[in-house]
PDB file of N, CA and C in Angstrom:
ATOM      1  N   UNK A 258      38.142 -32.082 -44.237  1.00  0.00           N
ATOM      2  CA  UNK A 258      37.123 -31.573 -43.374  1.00  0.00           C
ATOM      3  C   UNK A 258      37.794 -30.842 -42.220  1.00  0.00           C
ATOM      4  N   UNK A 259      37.103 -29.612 -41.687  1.00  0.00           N
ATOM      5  CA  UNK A 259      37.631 -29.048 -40.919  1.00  0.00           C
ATOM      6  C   UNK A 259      37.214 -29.108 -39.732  1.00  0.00           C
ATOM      7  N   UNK A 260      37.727 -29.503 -38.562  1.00  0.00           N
ATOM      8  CA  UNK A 260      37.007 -29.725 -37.282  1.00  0.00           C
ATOM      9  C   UNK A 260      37.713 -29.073 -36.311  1.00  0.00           C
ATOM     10  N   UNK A 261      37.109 -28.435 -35.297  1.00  0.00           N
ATOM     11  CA  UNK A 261      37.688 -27.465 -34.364  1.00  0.00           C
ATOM     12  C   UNK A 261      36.649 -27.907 -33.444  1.00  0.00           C
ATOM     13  N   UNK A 262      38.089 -27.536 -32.336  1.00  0.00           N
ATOM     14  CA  UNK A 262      36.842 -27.709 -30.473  1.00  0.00           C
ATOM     15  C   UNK A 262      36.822 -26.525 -30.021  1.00  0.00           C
ATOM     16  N   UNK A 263      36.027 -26.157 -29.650  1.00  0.00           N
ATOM     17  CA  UNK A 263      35.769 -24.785 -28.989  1.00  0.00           C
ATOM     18  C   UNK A 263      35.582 -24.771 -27.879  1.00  0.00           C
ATOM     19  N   UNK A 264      36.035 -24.777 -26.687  1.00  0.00           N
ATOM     20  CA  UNK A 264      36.118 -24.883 -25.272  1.00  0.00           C
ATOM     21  C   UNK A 264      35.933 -23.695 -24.632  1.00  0.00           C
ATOM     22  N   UNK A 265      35.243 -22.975 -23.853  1.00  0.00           N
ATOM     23  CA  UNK A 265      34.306 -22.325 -23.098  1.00  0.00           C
ATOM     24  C   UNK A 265      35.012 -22.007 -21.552  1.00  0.00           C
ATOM     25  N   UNK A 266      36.014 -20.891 -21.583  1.00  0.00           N
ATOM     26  CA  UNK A 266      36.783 -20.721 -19.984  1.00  0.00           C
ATOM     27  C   UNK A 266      35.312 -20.070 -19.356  1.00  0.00           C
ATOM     28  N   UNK A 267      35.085 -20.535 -18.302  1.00  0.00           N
ATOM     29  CA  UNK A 267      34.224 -19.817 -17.411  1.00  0.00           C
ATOM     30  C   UNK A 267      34.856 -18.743 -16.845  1.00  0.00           C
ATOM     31  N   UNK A 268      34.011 -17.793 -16.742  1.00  0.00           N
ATOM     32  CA  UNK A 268      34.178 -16.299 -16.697  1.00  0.00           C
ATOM     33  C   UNK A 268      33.513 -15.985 -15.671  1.00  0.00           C
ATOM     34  N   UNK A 269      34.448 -15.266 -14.415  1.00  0.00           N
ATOM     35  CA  UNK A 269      33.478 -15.029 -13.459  1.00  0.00           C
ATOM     36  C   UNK A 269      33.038 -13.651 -12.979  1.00  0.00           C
ATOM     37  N   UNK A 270      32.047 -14.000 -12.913  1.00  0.00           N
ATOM     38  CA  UNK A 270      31.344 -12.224 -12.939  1.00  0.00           C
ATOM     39  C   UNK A 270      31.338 -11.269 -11.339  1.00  0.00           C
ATOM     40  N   UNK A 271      31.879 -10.567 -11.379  1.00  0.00           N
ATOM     41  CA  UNK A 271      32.297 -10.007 -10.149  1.00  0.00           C
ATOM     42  C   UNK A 271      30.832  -8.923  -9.346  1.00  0.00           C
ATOM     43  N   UNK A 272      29.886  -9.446  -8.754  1.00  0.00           N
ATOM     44  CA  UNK A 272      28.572  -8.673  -8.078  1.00  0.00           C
ATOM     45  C   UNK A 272      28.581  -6.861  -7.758  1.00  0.00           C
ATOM     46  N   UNK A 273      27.918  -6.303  -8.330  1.00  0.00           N
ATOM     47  CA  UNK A 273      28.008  -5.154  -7.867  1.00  0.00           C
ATOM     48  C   UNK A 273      27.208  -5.184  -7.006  1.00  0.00           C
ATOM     49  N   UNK A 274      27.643  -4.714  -6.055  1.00  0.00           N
ATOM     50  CA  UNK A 274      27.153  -3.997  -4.565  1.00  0.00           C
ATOM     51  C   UNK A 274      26.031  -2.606  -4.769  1.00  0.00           C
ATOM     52  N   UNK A 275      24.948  -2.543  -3.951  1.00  0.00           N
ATOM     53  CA  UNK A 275      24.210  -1.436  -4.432  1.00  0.00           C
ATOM     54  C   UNK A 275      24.445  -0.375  -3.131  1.00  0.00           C
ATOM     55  N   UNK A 276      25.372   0.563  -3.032  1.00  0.00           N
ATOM     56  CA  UNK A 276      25.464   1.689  -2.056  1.00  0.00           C
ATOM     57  C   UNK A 276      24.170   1.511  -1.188  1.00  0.00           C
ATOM     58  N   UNK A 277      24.327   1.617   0.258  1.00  0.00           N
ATOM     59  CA  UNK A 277      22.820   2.299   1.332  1.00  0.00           C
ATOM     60  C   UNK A 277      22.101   3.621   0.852  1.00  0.00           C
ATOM     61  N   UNK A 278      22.799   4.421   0.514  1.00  0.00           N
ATOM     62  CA  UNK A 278      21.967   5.392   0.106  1.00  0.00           C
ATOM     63  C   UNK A 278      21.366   5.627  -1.034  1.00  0.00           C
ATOM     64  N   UNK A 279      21.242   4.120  -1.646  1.00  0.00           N
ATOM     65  CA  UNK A 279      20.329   4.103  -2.632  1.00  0.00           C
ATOM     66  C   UNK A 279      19.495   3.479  -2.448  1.00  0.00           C
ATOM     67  N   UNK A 280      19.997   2.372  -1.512  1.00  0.00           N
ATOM     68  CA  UNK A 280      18.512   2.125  -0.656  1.00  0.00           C
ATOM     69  C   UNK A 280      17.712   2.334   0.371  1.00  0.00           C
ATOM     70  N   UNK A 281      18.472   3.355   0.897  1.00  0.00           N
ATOM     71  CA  UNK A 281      17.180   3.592   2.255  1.00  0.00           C
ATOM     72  C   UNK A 281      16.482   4.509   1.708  1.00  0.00           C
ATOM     73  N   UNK A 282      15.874   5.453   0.609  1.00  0.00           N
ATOM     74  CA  UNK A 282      14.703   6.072   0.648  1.00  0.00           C
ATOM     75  C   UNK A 282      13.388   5.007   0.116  1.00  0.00           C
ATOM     76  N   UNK A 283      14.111   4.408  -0.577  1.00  0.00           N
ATOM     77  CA  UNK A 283      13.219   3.080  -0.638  1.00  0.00           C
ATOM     78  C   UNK A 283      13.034   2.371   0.657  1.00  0.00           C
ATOM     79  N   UNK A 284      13.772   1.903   1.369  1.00  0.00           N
ATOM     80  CA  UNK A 284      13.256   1.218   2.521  1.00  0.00           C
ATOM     81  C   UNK A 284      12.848   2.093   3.660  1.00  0.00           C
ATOM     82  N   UNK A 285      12.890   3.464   3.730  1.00  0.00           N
ATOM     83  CA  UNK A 285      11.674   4.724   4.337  1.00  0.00           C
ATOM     84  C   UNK A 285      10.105   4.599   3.637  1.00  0.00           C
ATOM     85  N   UNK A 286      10.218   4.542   2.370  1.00  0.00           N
ATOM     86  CA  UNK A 286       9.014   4.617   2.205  1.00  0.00           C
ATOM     87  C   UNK A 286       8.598   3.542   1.998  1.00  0.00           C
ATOM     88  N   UNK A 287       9.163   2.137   1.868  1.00  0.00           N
ATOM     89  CA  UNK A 287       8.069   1.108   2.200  1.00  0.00           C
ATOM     90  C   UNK A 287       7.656   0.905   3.306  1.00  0.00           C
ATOM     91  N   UNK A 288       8.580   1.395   4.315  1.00  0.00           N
ATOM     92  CA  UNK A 288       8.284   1.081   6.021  1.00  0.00           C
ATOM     93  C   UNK A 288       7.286   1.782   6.403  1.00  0.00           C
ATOM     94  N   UNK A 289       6.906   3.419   5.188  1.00  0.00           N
ATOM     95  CA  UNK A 289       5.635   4.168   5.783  1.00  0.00           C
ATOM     96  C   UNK A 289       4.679   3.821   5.423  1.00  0.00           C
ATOM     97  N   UNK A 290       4.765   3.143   3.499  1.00  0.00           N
ATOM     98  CA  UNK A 290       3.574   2.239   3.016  1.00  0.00           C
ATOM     99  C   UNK A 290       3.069   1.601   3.993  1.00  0.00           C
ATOM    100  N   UNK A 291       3.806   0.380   3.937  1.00  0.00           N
ATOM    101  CA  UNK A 291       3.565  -0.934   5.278  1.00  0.00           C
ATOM    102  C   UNK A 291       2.809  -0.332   6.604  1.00  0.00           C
ATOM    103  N   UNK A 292       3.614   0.858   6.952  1.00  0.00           N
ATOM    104  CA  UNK A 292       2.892   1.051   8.484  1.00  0.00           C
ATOM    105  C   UNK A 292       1.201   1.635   8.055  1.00  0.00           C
ATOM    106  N   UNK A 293       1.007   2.299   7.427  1.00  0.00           N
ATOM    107  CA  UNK A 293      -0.340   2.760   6.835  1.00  0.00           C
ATOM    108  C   UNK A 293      -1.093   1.729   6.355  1.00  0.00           C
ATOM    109  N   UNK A 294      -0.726   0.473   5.957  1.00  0.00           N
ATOM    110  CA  UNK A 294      -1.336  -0.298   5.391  1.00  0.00           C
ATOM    111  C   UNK A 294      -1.948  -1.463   6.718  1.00  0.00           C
ATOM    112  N   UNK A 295      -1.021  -1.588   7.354  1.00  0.00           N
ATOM    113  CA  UNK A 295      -1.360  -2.504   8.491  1.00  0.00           C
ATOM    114  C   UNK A 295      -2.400  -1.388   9.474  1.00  0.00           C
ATOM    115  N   UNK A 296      -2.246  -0.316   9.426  1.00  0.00           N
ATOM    116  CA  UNK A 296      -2.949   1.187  10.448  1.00  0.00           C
ATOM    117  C   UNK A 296      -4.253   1.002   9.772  1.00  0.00           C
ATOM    118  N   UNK A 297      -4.627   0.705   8.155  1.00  0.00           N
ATOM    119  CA  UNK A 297      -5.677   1.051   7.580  1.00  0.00           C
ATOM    120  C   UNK A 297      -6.688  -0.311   7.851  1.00  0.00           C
ATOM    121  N   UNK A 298      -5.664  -1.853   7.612  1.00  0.00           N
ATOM    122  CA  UNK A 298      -6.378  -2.464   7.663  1.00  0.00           C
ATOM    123  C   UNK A 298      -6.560  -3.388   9.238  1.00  0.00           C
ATOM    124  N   UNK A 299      -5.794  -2.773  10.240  1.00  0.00           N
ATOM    125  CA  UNK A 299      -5.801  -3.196  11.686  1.00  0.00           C
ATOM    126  C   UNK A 299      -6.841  -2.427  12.189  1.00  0.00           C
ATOM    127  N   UNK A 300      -6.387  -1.118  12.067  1.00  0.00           N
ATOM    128  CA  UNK A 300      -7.105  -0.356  13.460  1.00  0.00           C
ATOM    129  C   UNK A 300      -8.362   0.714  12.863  1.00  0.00           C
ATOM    130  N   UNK A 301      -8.195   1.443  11.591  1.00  0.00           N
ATOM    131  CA  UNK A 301      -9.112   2.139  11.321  1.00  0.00           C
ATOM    132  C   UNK A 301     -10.442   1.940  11.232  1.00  0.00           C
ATOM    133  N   UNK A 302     -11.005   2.057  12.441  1.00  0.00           N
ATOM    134  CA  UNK A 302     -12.530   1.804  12.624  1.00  0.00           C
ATOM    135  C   UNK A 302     -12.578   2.310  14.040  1.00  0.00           C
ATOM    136  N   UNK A 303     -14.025   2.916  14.551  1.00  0.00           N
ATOM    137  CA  UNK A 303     -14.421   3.649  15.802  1.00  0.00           C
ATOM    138  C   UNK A 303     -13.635   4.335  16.328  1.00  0.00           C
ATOM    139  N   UNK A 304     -13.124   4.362  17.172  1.00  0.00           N
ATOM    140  CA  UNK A 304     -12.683   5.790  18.314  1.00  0.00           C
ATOM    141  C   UNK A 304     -11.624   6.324  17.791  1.00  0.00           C
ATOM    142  N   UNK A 305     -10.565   5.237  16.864  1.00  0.00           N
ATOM    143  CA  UNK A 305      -9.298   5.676  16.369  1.00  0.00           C
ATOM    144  C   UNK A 305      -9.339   6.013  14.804  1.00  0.00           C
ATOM    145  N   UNK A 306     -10.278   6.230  14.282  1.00  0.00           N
ATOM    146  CA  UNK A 306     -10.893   6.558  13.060  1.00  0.00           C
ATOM    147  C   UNK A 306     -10.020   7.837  12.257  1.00  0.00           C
ATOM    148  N   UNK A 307      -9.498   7.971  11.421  1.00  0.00           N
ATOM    149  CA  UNK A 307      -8.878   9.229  10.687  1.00  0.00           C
ATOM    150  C   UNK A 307      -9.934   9.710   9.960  1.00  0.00           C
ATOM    151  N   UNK A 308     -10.802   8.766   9.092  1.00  0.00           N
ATOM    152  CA  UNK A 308     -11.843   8.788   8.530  1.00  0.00           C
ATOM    153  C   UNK A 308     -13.160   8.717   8.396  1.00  0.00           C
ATOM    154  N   UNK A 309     -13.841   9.557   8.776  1.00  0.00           N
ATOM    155  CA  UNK A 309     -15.340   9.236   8.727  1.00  0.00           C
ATOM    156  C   UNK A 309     -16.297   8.459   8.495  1.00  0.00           C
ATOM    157  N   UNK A 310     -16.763   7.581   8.451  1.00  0.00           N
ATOM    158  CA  UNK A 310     -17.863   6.983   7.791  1.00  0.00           C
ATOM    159  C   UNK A 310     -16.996   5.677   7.710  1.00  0.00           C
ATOM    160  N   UNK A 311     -17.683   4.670   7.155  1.00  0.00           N
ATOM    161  CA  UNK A 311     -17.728   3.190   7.188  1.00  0.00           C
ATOM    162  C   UNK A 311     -16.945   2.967   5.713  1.00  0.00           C
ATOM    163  N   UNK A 312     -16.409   3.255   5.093  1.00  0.00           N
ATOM    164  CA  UNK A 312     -15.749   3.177   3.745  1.00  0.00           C
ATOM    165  C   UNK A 312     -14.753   2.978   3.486  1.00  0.00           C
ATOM    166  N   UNK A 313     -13.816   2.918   4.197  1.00  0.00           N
ATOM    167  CA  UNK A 313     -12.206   2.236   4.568  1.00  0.00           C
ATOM    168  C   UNK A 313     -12.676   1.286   5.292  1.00  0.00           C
ATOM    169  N   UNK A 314     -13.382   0.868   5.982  1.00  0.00           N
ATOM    170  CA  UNK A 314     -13.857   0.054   6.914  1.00  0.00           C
ATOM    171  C   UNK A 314     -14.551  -1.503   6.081  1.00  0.00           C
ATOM    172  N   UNK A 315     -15.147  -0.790   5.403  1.00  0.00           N
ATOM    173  CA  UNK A 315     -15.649  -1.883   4.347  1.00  0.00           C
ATOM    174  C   UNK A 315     -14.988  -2.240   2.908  1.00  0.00           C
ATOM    175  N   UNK A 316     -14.178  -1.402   2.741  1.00  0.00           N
ATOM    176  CA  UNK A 316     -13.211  -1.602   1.633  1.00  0.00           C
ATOM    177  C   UNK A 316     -11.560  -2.421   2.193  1.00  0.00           C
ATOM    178  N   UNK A 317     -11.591  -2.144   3.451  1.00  0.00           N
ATOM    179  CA  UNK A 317     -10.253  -3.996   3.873  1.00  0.00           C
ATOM    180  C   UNK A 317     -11.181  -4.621   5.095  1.00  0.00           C
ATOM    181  N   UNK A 318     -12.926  -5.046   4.846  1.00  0.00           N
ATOM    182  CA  UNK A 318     -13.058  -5.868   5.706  1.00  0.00           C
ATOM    183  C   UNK A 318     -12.824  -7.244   5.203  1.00  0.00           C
ATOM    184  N   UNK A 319     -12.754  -7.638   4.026  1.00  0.00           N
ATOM    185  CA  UNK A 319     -12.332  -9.151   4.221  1.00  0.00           C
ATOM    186  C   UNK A 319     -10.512  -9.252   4.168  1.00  0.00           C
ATOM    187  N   UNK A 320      -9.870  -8.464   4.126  1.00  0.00           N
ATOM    188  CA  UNK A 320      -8.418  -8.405   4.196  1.00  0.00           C
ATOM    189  C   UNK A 320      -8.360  -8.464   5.953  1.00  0.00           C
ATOM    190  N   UNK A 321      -8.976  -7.853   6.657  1.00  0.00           N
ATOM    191  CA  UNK A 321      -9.032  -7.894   7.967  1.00  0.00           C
ATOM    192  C   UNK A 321      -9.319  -9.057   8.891  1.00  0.00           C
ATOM    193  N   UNK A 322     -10.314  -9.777   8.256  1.00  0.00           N
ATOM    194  CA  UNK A 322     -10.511 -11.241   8.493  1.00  0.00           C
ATOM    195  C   UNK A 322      -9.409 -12.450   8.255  1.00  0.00           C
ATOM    196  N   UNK A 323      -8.770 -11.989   7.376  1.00  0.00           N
ATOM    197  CA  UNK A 323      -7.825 -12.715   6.337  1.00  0.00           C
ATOM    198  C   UNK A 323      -6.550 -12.756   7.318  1.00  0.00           C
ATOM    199  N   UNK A 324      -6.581 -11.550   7.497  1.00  0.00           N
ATOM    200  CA  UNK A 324      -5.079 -11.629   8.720  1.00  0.00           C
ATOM    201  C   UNK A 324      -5.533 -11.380  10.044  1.00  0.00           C
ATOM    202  N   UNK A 325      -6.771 -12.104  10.575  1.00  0.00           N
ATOM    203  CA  UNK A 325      -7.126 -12.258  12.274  1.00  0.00           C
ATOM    204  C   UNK A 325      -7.107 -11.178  13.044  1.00  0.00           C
ATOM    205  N   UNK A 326      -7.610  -9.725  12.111  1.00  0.00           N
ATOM    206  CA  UNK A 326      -7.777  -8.938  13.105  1.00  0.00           C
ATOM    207  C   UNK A 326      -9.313  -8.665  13.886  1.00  0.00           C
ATOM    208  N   UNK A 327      -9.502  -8.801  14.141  1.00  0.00           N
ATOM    209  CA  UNK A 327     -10.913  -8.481  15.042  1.00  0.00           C
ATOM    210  C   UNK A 327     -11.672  -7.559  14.321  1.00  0.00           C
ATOM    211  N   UNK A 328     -12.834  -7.585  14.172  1.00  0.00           N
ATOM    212  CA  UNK A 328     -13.842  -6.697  13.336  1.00  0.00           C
ATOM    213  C   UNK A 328     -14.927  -6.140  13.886  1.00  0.00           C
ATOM    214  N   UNK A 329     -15.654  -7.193  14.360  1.00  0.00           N
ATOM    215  CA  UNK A 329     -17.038  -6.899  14.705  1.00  0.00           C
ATOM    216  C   UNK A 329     -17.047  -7.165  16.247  1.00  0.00           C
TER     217      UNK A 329
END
């Protein structure tokens, strides 16, 4: 009968690093997402309005509640 051990050297894997300039146009445009998103669902309503009418307004009013911004 033939019996063999097979023993397993751990191998260590060396991390590649991801260059900055592959990530900052990504982290530009999530920072403009994000800022538009908090602009849409903070402040867009009455005097500071981009948008007309009540329809952004009612499309993040329970997101607005959700994160304690003032509504009514």
């Amino acid at each position: 009968m033939n019996t063999s051990v097979h023993t397993a050297t751990p191998v260590a894997v060396a991390g590649q690093s991801i260059p900055v300039r592959a990530i900052l146009p990504w982290a530009v445009f999530g920072l403009i997402v994000s800022a538009l998103l908090i602009y849409f669902v903070g402040a867009e309503q009455g005097a500071t309005s981009l948008i007309s009418g009540h329809a952004v307004h009612e499309f993040v009013h329970d997101g607005r509640h959700l994160l304690g911004f003032p509504c009514h």
